[in-house]
Amino acid sequence: MKPPTSNKKLIAWVNEMAKLAHPDKVVWIDGSEEEKKRLEEEAVSTGELQDLNSKKLPGCFYHRSDPSDVARSENLTFICTRHKNEAGPNNNWMSPKEGYRKAKEILSGSMKKRTLYVIPFSMGPVGSSFSKIGVELTDSIYVVLNMRIMARIGNSVLDHLGPTGNFTKCMHGKADLDINKRLILHFPEDNAIWSVGSGYGGNALLGKKCLALRIASFLGRKEGWMAEHMLILGIEKPNGQIQYIAAAFPSACGKTNLAMLVPPESLKKKGYRIWTVGDDIAWMRIDSDGGLWAINPEAGFFGVAPGTNSKSNPNAVRTIQKNSIYTNVALKSDMTVWWEGADGEIPKEAINWKGNPWKPGMVDESGNPIRAAHPNSRFTAPITQCPSISFRMEQHHGVPISAILFGGRRARLAPLVYESFDWNHGVYVGATIASEKTAAQEGVVGEVRRDPMAMLPFCGYNMSNYFQHWIDIGKRLEKKPKIFHVNWFRTDKNGNFLWPGFGENLRVLEWVLNRCEEKVSAQKTAIGYLPNPKDIDTTGLNLPKGTLNELLSVDIHEWRKEQDDHEKYFKQFGSSLPQAIWRECHLLKRRLG
Ligand code: GTP
Ligand code: SPV
Ligand code: MN
C-alpha cells in the first residue's frame, strides 16, 4: 500500500518497523466508515470480535482478552531514560539501549502472517495548538477499532501532520501475548513508546496512558503545562452559569461516574445540570487570563463495566447502547452482555469472561464465587453518545477550572470533603493521596497504597520534579483554582458505605462551588477547612442521624499516625523532594499538635 503521506520521517519509521516485525502487509488507517466495516467483518471472521445483538446493541462488539492480560501491567511498565534518576523512585527504569534491545528481540518477525496497521491519531481536537499527534503501529484490529473510538484518527490527522510534522512513535505488537515477553516501554527523550506482548487497554491503546499521561507529563514539565489523570465536568448552577471542576482519583475510584453524574431530584429542582467534558485525562495550561484551562485529549470512554447500571450511572448506560466495544464482560445467549451490578435480572446462564459456561452461585476449588465478568471488564464508547456531553468538547480553548479535587478509596480517616488552606497545601494533599488498590492494576486488591495525584502509575518522570512542577504552576497562576479532597468510600463498622455516592456527590460539589465563591463559612481544622454540616444540602437524602457528623469528623489521633506515614513515604525521594512539600509536612505535624 502506498503511504497516504509525504512525511519522510513517518514513512521511514514505518518501513523500519515493518522490516523488524515482518508483517504480510502494511495498511494505513484512513478513519473512514467503509474501513471500519471491513475491519469489523475481518475481526468477526477470525473470532477476535463477536457481533452482538444488532437490535438491542446496534454496532456493538464483544471481545475477550487473554486471561493473563486483563489489566495494566505496572510491574512491566518502564521509563527508559539515559539517567535512572530521571525516572525517579516512582517508576521502573531501564536504559534506552536495553529497552530497545529487549523489545526488538520480542517483536522481531512476530507479525508474520499478520497485518501491520498504521494509525495516525490526534490527542485533542485535530489542529488545535494544544493537541499532540501520535502514530500507532499495531497488529491488532481490536486496538485499531478501540483507538478509533478513543482518539481522532485517520487522514485528517495525516493532513495536519503535513510533510515535516513531528509525532510520537507508538509501536505496538501482540507477539505471543506471553506475560514473560510483555513490556510497556516509554522513551520520553525520543518521544517514543514500545509496547509488546499485551492486547489490553492501557497497555495497548497507546494514545491513552502511555502518550496522554506518561509522555505528555514529561512534555508538560518541559513546556510548562500539565497532563493529569483527571475527569473534567461542568456544573451548571441555578443561575445558568457553568463552572468546571477537574478531579484526580486513582483507577476505578469513581472518575467516570462523577464526570457524568445525574443530579438528585432536590438539586435538579434547584436548577443544577451536569456537563461531561472528560472522564480520565485532563491537559491543563495557564491561559492569558491567568487562570487554569483544561481540555480532554480523548474522544471516548474506556470505562469500568461492573457496577454500571441505570441507578448508579444512567448516562453511561445510555452512552453504551450502540457503537461500543465490550471487553471481558459476560455474554448472554441472546448475544447481549452482562456484568456484576448490571441492570436487569441475573442471567440463569451465560458465558463468562474466560469463555466458560457460567451460572449464578458457581464457586471455584477454594469455594470463592466465580465471576461472570472480570472486575476490570470495560466498555469503549464514543463520548459524543453521552447524553450529558459538554458543548465545549470540540473547542480548542477548553474550559476554565474553578476547583481541583483529589480523592481516593479510604474506608477510614479521610472525611467526606475538606478544603486545603492554599495552593501549596493543596499540592501536599494531592501528593499524599492514598487509596485501596482496585482491579484496574494487577496485584492485591484492597491494599492501601500512596498514589500521588492518582499519577503513581502514569507520571513519566521523577515524582520529586513533578511535585515541584505543581508548585511552580501555582506560582505562575494568577487565578488559582481551590484544591479539595473528597472521599466517597468511608465505611461503618460493618463495612457498609456511609455516603450514598454517585449522583448524590453533587451535594458535595455544591459546597465546593459555594466555597469557591466564598458564599459559606467553614470549620478550620488541622487538616483543612471542613463544611459546617448545615451547609451540605441533604434534602431528600434520608441519611441516618449522626452519619453526616461522622463523615465530617477528623480523628486527630489517627491523623497523627497518617502524618507519620507521610513523612516515611516522602523520605524515599531523598534530597530532591521540594522544600515546599517538607514544609507542608511539618506544618501539618504542628497543627496536629
Ligand atoms: P479508571 O477508568 O480506572 O481510571 O477509573 P474511574 O476512576 O473512572 O472509575 P469508575 O468511575 O469507573 O468507578 C469504578 C468503581 O467505583 C465502580 O465499580 C463504581 O460503581 C464505583 N463508584 C464510583 N463512584 C462511586 C461512589 O460515589 N460511591 C461508591 N460507593 N462507589 C462508586
Ligand atoms: C486506568 O486503569 O486508570 C484506566 C484503564 O483508565 S486503562 O486504560 O487500562 O489504563
Ligand atoms: Mn484511568
XYZ file of C-alpha atoms and ligand atoms in Angstrom:
636
model
C 0.000 0.000 0.000
C 1.338 3.416 -0.968
C 1.678 5.684 2.092
C -1.011 8.421 2.007
C 1.523 10.944 3.317
C 4.695 12.630 2.166
C 6.080 12.826 5.702
C 9.527 11.311 5.198
C 10.191 10.647 8.878
C 6.917 8.754 9.179
C 7.442 6.687 6.037
C 10.993 5.792 7.045
C 9.902 4.745 10.522
C 7.015 2.587 9.252
C 9.448 0.877 6.839
C 11.955 0.295 9.603
C 9.336 -1.260 11.908
C 7.902 -3.403 9.112
C 11.395 -4.693 8.395
C 11.708 -5.666 12.050
C 8.301 -7.309 12.581
C 7.808 -8.811 9.096
C 4.070 -8.347 8.606
C 2.471 -9.808 5.455
C 1.187 -6.359 4.628
C 1.051 -2.788 5.852
C -2.319 -0.982 5.930
C -2.647 2.763 6.524
C -5.790 3.544 8.507
C -7.843 6.343 6.917
C -10.614 6.552 9.520
C -13.487 6.014 7.053
C -16.763 4.177 7.709
C -16.011 1.629 4.940
C -12.718 0.810 6.556
C -14.436 0.345 9.935
C -16.940 -2.106 8.411
C -14.165 -4.042 6.679
C -12.108 -4.370 9.862
C -15.133 -5.399 11.928
C -16.002 -8.104 9.413
C -12.463 -9.391 9.373
C -12.208 -9.445 13.177
C -15.524 -11.289 13.445
C -14.388 -13.855 10.870
C -11.258 -14.669 12.895
C -13.026 -14.627 16.276
C -11.102 -11.587 17.551
C -14.519 -9.926 17.948
C -18.045 -11.261 18.245
C -21.054 -9.499 16.769
C -23.615 -8.553 19.412
C -27.406 -8.467 19.082
C -27.952 -5.912 16.324
C -31.462 -4.991 17.570
C -30.588 -4.495 21.224
C -26.991 -3.325 20.839
C -26.576 -1.971 17.299
C -22.993 -1.563 16.132
C -21.627 -3.241 19.270
C -18.939 -5.910 19.533
C -17.685 -8.304 22.174
C -14.034 -9.071 22.891
C -12.329 -11.385 25.329
C -8.670 -10.714 26.054
C -6.217 -13.383 27.131
C -6.963 -14.316 30.798
C -3.411 -13.270 31.729
C -3.947 -9.898 30.045
C -6.882 -8.121 31.688
C -5.375 -5.070 33.411
C -2.437 -2.714 33.126
C 0.856 -4.427 33.966
C 2.523 -1.868 36.220
C 5.465 -4.127 37.048
C 6.228 -4.487 33.306
C 5.913 -0.757 32.600
C 9.204 1.129 32.318
C 10.514 4.628 31.795
C 13.653 4.382 29.662
C 15.798 7.471 30.143
C 19.558 7.824 29.862
C 19.850 8.565 33.573
C 17.980 6.444 36.110
C 17.382 9.463 38.312
C 15.151 10.963 35.598
C 12.632 8.166 36.177
C 12.719 8.502 39.967
C 11.698 6.083 42.727
C 8.099 6.054 41.442
C 8.962 4.294 38.160
C 10.593 1.111 36.912
C 13.640 2.101 34.922
C 15.583 0.550 32.076
C 18.273 2.122 29.882
C 17.009 3.019 26.392
C 19.608 0.714 24.875
C 18.404 -2.278 26.861
C 14.755 -1.343 26.329
C 15.058 -1.251 22.545
C 17.119 -4.435 22.532
C 14.602 -6.414 24.594
C 11.550 -5.137 22.717
C 13.170 -5.732 19.337
C 14.004 -9.286 20.304
C 10.342 -9.991 21.091
C 8.963 -8.120 18.066
C 11.403 -9.492 15.543
C 9.436 -11.465 12.939
C 6.389 -11.509 15.269
C 3.967 -10.143 12.652
C 4.431 -12.920 10.090
C 1.014 -13.866 8.684
C -0.367 -10.688 10.234
C -1.156 -7.176 9.054
C 0.575 -4.100 10.390
C -1.899 -1.224 10.745
C -0.665 2.368 10.787
C -2.967 4.577 12.874
C -2.315 8.335 12.728
C -4.101 9.866 15.724
C -4.558 13.185 17.457
C -4.968 13.571 21.202
C -7.151 16.658 21.414
C -9.120 18.191 18.521
C -7.284 17.896 15.183
C -5.410 21.094 14.515
C -5.593 22.594 17.995
C -2.320 24.022 19.246
C -2.860 22.081 22.479
C -3.211 18.729 20.711
C -0.475 16.160 20.132
C -0.130 13.846 17.187
C 0.906 10.209 17.539
C 1.141 7.314 15.118
C 0.452 3.835 16.489
C 1.618 0.765 14.612
C -0.210 -2.386 15.675
C -1.047 -5.931 14.583
C -4.386 -5.877 16.443
C -7.707 -4.946 14.820
C -9.142 -4.677 18.334
C -6.609 -1.914 19.011
C -7.461 -0.131 15.734
C -11.198 -0.173 16.478
C -10.677 0.986 20.060
C -8.312 3.785 19.003
C -10.986 4.850 16.521
C -13.308 5.481 19.451
C -10.784 6.840 21.944
C -8.936 9.304 19.676
C -9.373 11.276 16.452
C -7.729 9.123 13.802
C -7.033 8.806 10.066
C -6.446 11.060 7.090
C -7.424 14.336 8.732
C -4.579 13.761 11.186
C -2.075 12.999 8.398
C -3.167 16.150 6.583
C -2.493 18.156 9.664
C 0.846 16.429 10.275
C 1.996 17.517 6.832
C 5.320 16.627 5.199
C 7.542 17.675 8.118
C 5.421 17.475 11.267
C 6.558 15.620 14.415
C 4.697 12.814 16.100
C 5.054 10.357 18.979
C 6.194 6.983 17.646
C 3.941 4.337 19.201
C 4.990 0.792 18.333
C 2.638 -1.958 19.468
C 2.767 -5.697 18.804
C 0.817 -8.512 20.431
C 3.668 -11.001 19.810
C 2.615 -14.176 21.706
C 0.601 -12.389 24.420
C 3.033 -14.105 26.755
C 3.339 -12.418 30.141
C 7.046 -13.315 30.180
C 7.533 -11.439 26.936
C 5.463 -8.382 27.815
C 6.943 -4.903 28.143
C 5.436 -1.413 28.109
C 8.355 0.915 27.447
C 8.475 4.705 27.299
C 11.353 6.655 25.797
C 10.449 10.261 26.661
C 13.789 11.568 25.366
C 12.979 10.039 21.935
C 9.236 10.797 22.036
C 8.602 7.071 21.564
C 6.609 4.206 23.098
C 7.113 0.478 22.540
C 4.526 -1.951 23.855
C 4.841 -5.685 23.277
C 3.053 -8.820 24.421
C -0.249 -7.304 25.625
C -3.507 -6.508 23.850
C -5.308 -4.875 26.759
C -6.481 -1.298 27.410
C -3.875 0.973 28.904
C -1.092 -1.399 27.820
C -2.077 -1.374 24.142
C -4.145 1.741 23.325
C -1.002 3.834 23.317
C -2.670 7.233 22.956
C -4.189 6.907 26.414
C -1.957 6.278 29.425
C 1.329 5.945 27.515
C 1.102 9.118 25.406
C -1.550 11.309 27.046
C -0.153 10.766 30.555
C 3.411 9.391 30.688
C 4.905 11.090 27.622
C 2.633 14.144 27.959
C 3.551 14.689 31.620
C 7.217 14.704 30.573
C 6.484 17.194 27.765
C 4.252 19.234 30.066
C 7.073 19.761 32.513
C 9.377 20.894 29.728
C 6.774 23.119 28.094
C 5.075 24.473 31.222
C 1.701 22.688 31.229
C 0.164 19.680 32.999
C -1.054 16.218 31.960
C -3.207 14.724 34.695
C -5.263 11.600 35.488
C -8.383 13.723 35.924
C -12.009 13.902 34.900
C -13.440 17.268 33.861
C -17.059 18.236 34.430
C -19.161 21.360 34.134
C -21.719 22.189 36.804
C -24.476 24.445 35.542
C -25.770 26.387 38.514
C -29.347 27.568 39.045
C -28.333 30.996 37.649
C -27.256 29.367 34.367
C -23.534 29.911 34.872
C -21.345 26.831 34.291
C -18.319 26.200 36.475
C -15.801 23.493 35.725
C -14.076 21.108 38.097
C -11.177 18.712 37.479
C -10.762 15.696 39.743
C -7.997 13.123 40.190
C -8.981 9.766 41.686
C -6.927 6.578 41.259
C -8.030 3.940 38.745
C -11.519 2.522 39.362
C -12.252 5.088 42.086
C -15.144 6.960 40.516
C -13.975 9.382 37.787
C -16.305 8.059 35.059
C -19.214 8.110 37.483
C -18.621 11.637 38.759
C -17.964 13.007 35.266
C -21.482 12.139 34.076
C -23.497 12.195 37.279
C -27.237 12.830 37.245
C -28.324 15.355 39.898
C -30.584 14.027 42.651
C -34.192 15.275 42.466
C -33.830 18.092 45.011
C -30.790 19.591 43.269
C -32.358 19.162 39.843
C -35.298 21.170 41.187
C -32.941 23.916 42.328
C -31.724 24.085 38.702
C -28.455 22.134 38.624
C -27.293 20.382 35.450
C -24.082 18.484 34.682
C -21.972 18.676 31.518
C -19.346 16.000 30.854
C -16.019 17.079 29.349
C -13.863 14.047 30.153
C -13.647 11.028 32.446
C -9.955 10.096 32.647
C -7.402 12.591 31.365
C -7.031 16.373 31.552
C -4.387 18.532 29.879
C -4.218 21.871 31.630
C -2.374 25.091 30.958
C -2.301 28.676 32.118
C -4.141 30.969 29.732
C -3.876 34.694 29.086
C -6.425 35.399 31.850
C -4.023 33.906 34.411
C -6.377 31.012 35.107
C -6.064 27.258 34.574
C -7.753 25.886 31.416
C -8.300 22.234 30.566
C -9.053 20.022 27.591
C -9.908 16.333 27.468
C -7.497 14.910 24.882
C -9.632 11.781 24.392
C -12.710 11.200 22.230
C -14.215 8.227 24.052
C -14.631 6.393 27.339
C -12.814 3.208 28.311
C -14.917 2.690 31.411
C -15.275 0.073 34.147
C -18.350 -2.097 33.423
C -19.095 -3.790 36.792
C -21.362 -1.665 38.928
C -22.606 0.351 35.939
C -26.426 0.402 35.897
C -29.333 2.786 35.390
C -29.295 3.750 39.031
C -25.562 4.246 39.613
C -24.765 5.768 36.206
C -27.742 6.274 33.882
C -25.760 8.432 31.445
C -23.152 5.701 30.957
C -25.886 3.123 30.370
C -27.353 5.315 27.641
C -23.920 6.004 26.149
C -23.077 2.317 25.648
C -26.236 1.139 23.869
C -24.670 1.421 20.404
C -21.307 1.553 18.578
C -19.490 0.258 21.657
C -16.957 -2.486 22.319
C -17.345 -4.669 25.402
C -14.228 -6.344 26.785
C -14.183 -9.247 29.295
C -17.821 -8.937 30.353
C -20.219 -11.927 30.303
C -22.095 -12.938 27.168
C -25.780 -13.932 27.331
C -27.499 -16.384 24.997
C -29.384 -13.540 23.249
C -25.991 -12.005 22.356
C -26.275 -9.159 24.813
C -23.892 -8.544 27.699
C -23.971 -8.696 31.489
C -21.743 -7.926 34.441
C -21.994 -7.950 38.204
C -24.093 -4.912 39.091
C -25.721 -4.554 35.654
C -29.394 -3.697 35.064
C -31.996 -6.416 34.971
C -32.113 -9.883 36.428
C -29.054 -12.032 36.973
C -28.987 -14.339 33.932
C -29.689 -18.005 34.639
C -26.699 -18.842 32.491
C -24.061 -17.068 30.442
C -20.565 -17.446 29.023
C -18.168 -15.755 31.398
C -15.166 -13.533 30.640
C -12.920 -16.571 30.360
C -15.217 -18.124 27.748
C -16.589 -20.796 30.111
C -20.243 -21.643 30.799
C -21.366 -19.770 33.914
C -24.308 -19.968 36.314
C -25.108 -17.832 39.374
C -23.683 -19.304 42.577
C -20.788 -21.155 40.933
C -17.660 -21.409 43.088
C -14.076 -22.413 42.348
C -11.996 -25.133 44.108
C -11.340 -22.806 47.041
C -15.032 -22.011 47.399
C -14.743 -18.466 46.049
C -17.534 -17.210 43.791
C -16.720 -17.425 40.067
C -17.427 -14.121 38.397
C -19.347 -13.667 35.187
C -17.447 -10.524 34.214
C -13.863 -9.693 35.121
C -13.825 -6.948 37.810
C -11.798 -4.783 35.391
C -14.014 -5.551 32.375
C -14.701 -2.416 30.357
C -16.765 -0.724 27.664
C -15.341 1.511 24.940
C -17.822 4.134 23.734
C -17.709 7.456 21.845
C -18.047 10.479 24.127
C -20.408 12.028 21.560
C -23.022 9.438 22.589
C -23.058 10.651 26.193
C -26.344 12.481 26.920
C -24.512 14.949 29.181
C -21.672 15.763 26.733
C -20.431 19.331 27.076
C -20.930 21.723 24.177
C -17.313 22.817 24.661
C -15.809 19.408 23.784
C -14.500 20.451 20.381
C -13.467 23.946 21.437
C -9.738 24.226 21.158
C -9.687 26.539 24.100
C -11.070 24.010 26.598
C -12.733 25.059 29.845
C -11.622 27.220 32.803
C -11.116 25.233 36.021
C -12.563 26.647 39.256
C -11.668 23.793 41.589
C -9.426 20.728 41.671
C -10.491 17.660 43.625
C -8.243 14.888 44.871
C -9.657 11.692 46.290
C -9.216 8.022 46.921
C -10.875 4.955 48.298
C -10.457 5.087 52.056
C -12.651 3.122 54.418
C -11.447 5.255 57.336
C -9.687 8.521 58.144
C -10.359 10.842 55.208
C -13.579 12.846 55.706
C -16.213 13.237 53.002
C -14.680 16.542 51.905
C -12.190 19.153 53.052
C -10.588 22.207 51.516
C -6.873 22.939 51.532
C -5.607 26.178 53.055
C -3.861 27.337 49.876
C -2.269 26.053 46.641
C 0.875 24.537 48.203
C -1.152 22.829 50.902
C -3.432 21.538 48.142
C -0.411 20.142 46.305
C 0.542 18.391 49.545
C -2.969 16.957 49.861
C -2.684 15.606 46.306
C 0.821 14.283 46.919
C -0.413 12.251 49.902
C -3.462 10.610 48.270
C -3.802 7.053 49.490
C -6.233 4.516 48.123
C -7.142 0.878 48.374
C -5.900 -0.966 45.295
C -8.544 -1.941 42.722
C -8.766 -4.453 39.884
C -7.561 -1.868 37.346
C -3.972 -2.849 38.051
C -2.517 -6.319 38.522
C -1.781 -7.065 42.189
C -3.522 -7.381 45.555
C -6.941 -5.698 45.600
C -7.723 -3.723 48.762
C -4.147 -2.950 49.852
C -3.740 0.755 50.718
C -1.015 2.487 48.767
C 0.026 6.084 48.223
C -0.881 7.284 44.756
C 0.175 10.950 44.482
C -2.305 12.928 42.353
C -3.559 9.475 41.152
C -0.458 9.616 38.911
C 1.757 6.964 40.530
C 1.400 4.591 37.551
C 1.360 7.413 34.981
C 3.973 10.045 35.813
C 6.640 9.817 33.097
C 9.465 11.241 35.215
C 10.823 11.671 38.731
C 7.944 12.460 41.059
C 10.049 14.949 43.072
C 10.240 17.087 39.947
C 6.544 16.518 39.330
C 5.693 17.911 42.781
C 7.963 20.890 42.042
C 6.173 21.384 38.713
C 2.846 21.607 40.537
C 4.312 24.171 42.932
C 5.764 26.187 40.044
C 2.442 26.190 38.188
C 0.858 27.591 41.362
C 3.387 30.450 41.400
C 2.513 31.338 37.808
C -1.275 31.135 38.257
C -2.890 34.492 38.925
C -6.304 32.895 39.445
C -5.655 29.716 41.372
C -8.335 27.031 41.492
C -9.106 26.000 45.067
C -7.986 22.468 45.928
C -10.172 19.976 47.828
C -10.015 16.354 48.970
C -13.063 14.062 48.779
C -13.740 10.501 49.900
C -16.950 8.743 48.843
C -15.807 5.445 50.337
C -15.907 5.805 54.168
C -17.498 2.708 55.709
C -19.168 1.848 59.018
C -18.203 -0.982 61.406
C -19.923 -3.489 59.132
C -18.149 -2.322 56.000
C -21.167 -0.520 54.506
C -20.591 2.781 52.727
C -21.611 5.710 54.945
C -22.223 8.023 51.995
C -24.633 7.059 49.172
C -22.253 8.372 46.489
C -22.874 8.582 42.726
C -25.405 11.343 41.842
C -25.589 12.380 45.482
C -21.956 13.506 45.233
C -23.310 16.698 43.634
C -24.297 17.770 47.162
C -20.585 17.908 47.962
C -19.752 19.663 44.691
C -22.345 22.319 45.545
C -20.449 23.030 48.763
C -17.182 23.118 46.803
C -18.563 25.764 44.422
C -20.029 27.729 47.313
C -16.569 27.807 48.867
C -15.036 28.938 45.578
C -17.454 31.860 45.555
C -16.964 32.489 49.270
C -20.674 32.003 49.900
C -20.315 29.801 53.003
C -18.024 29.704 56.006
C -16.263 26.541 57.162
C -14.642 24.957 60.206
C -10.892 25.312 60.383
C -9.296 22.017 61.446
C -5.739 20.681 61.498
C -6.130 19.090 58.052
C -8.043 21.854 56.287
C -11.462 23.551 56.128
C -14.409 21.229 56.714
C -18.058 22.014 55.963
C -20.450 23.035 58.677
C -22.908 20.122 58.379
C -25.789 22.551 57.740
C -24.064 23.733 54.547
C -24.351 20.333 52.823
C -27.860 20.155 51.336
C -29.283 16.786 52.407
C -32.897 17.390 51.289
C -34.487 14.075 50.346
C -31.431 12.048 51.318
C -32.619 10.255 54.495
C -29.122 9.918 55.939
C -29.299 8.175 59.339
C -28.867 10.597 62.223
C -25.235 11.230 63.068
C -23.901 9.914 59.753
C -23.034 13.320 58.319
C -21.223 14.256 61.529
C -19.297 11.016 61.339
C -18.450 11.660 57.682
C -17.184 15.105 58.618
C -15.141 14.099 61.647
C -11.357 14.339 61.947
C -9.737 11.848 64.328
C -6.587 13.669 65.469
C -5.030 10.501 66.871
C -5.415 8.651 63.548
C -4.224 11.689 61.593
C -1.014 11.826 63.654
C -0.295 8.283 62.505
C -1.162 9.325 58.965
C 1.233 12.276 59.096
C 3.952 9.931 60.378
C 3.326 7.761 57.361
C 3.523 10.784 55.017
C 6.966 11.513 56.440
C 8.140 7.945 55.866
C 6.719 7.989 52.365
C 8.447 11.216 51.358
C 11.847 10.044 52.626
C 12.193 7.759 49.594
C 12.607 10.855 47.403
C 15.679 11.942 49.375
C 17.059 15.444 48.996
C 15.278 16.039 45.694
C 11.879 16.378 47.394
C 10.837 20.057 47.153
C 11.280 22.052 50.340
C 7.696 23.258 49.964
C 6.449 19.680 50.425
C 8.561 19.163 53.557
C 7.325 22.475 54.841
C 3.674 21.399 54.427
C 4.500 18.104 56.116
C 5.941 19.913 59.150
C 3.089 22.425 59.243
C 0.598 19.545 59.366
C 2.553 17.975 62.222
C 2.497 21.239 64.127
C -1.252 21.721 63.551
C -1.925 18.192 64.787
C -0.001 19.102 67.973
P -10.416 4.323 35.618
O -11.148 4.247 34.317
O -9.809 3.003 36.008
O -9.401 5.414 35.680
O -11.487 4.501 36.791
P -12.547 5.608 37.228
O -11.941 6.470 38.273
O -13.171 6.260 36.061
O -13.604 4.689 37.994
P -15.191 4.473 37.783
O -15.960 5.764 37.783
O -15.389 3.595 36.630
O -15.585 3.699 39.126
C -15.137 2.438 39.441
C -15.946 1.781 40.527
O -16.235 2.660 41.605
C -17.281 1.248 40.005
O -17.471 -0.051 40.472
C -18.286 2.204 40.602
O -19.529 1.592 40.791
C -17.637 2.654 41.907
N -18.050 4.008 42.304
C -17.996 5.123 41.534
N -18.484 6.207 42.189
C -18.834 5.773 43.417
C -19.395 6.424 44.570
O -19.656 7.623 44.599
N -19.621 5.637 45.665
C -19.326 4.306 45.672
N -19.576 3.624 46.771
N -18.808 3.657 44.599
C -18.560 4.373 43.492
C -6.963 3.055 34.441
O -6.537 1.960 34.827
O -6.748 4.106 35.092
C -7.779 3.142 33.211
C -7.916 1.948 32.376
O -8.298 4.197 32.926
S -6.549 1.663 31.341
O -6.759 2.405 30.089
O -6.492 0.216 31.061
O -5.344 2.102 31.975
Mn -7.739 5.867 34.361
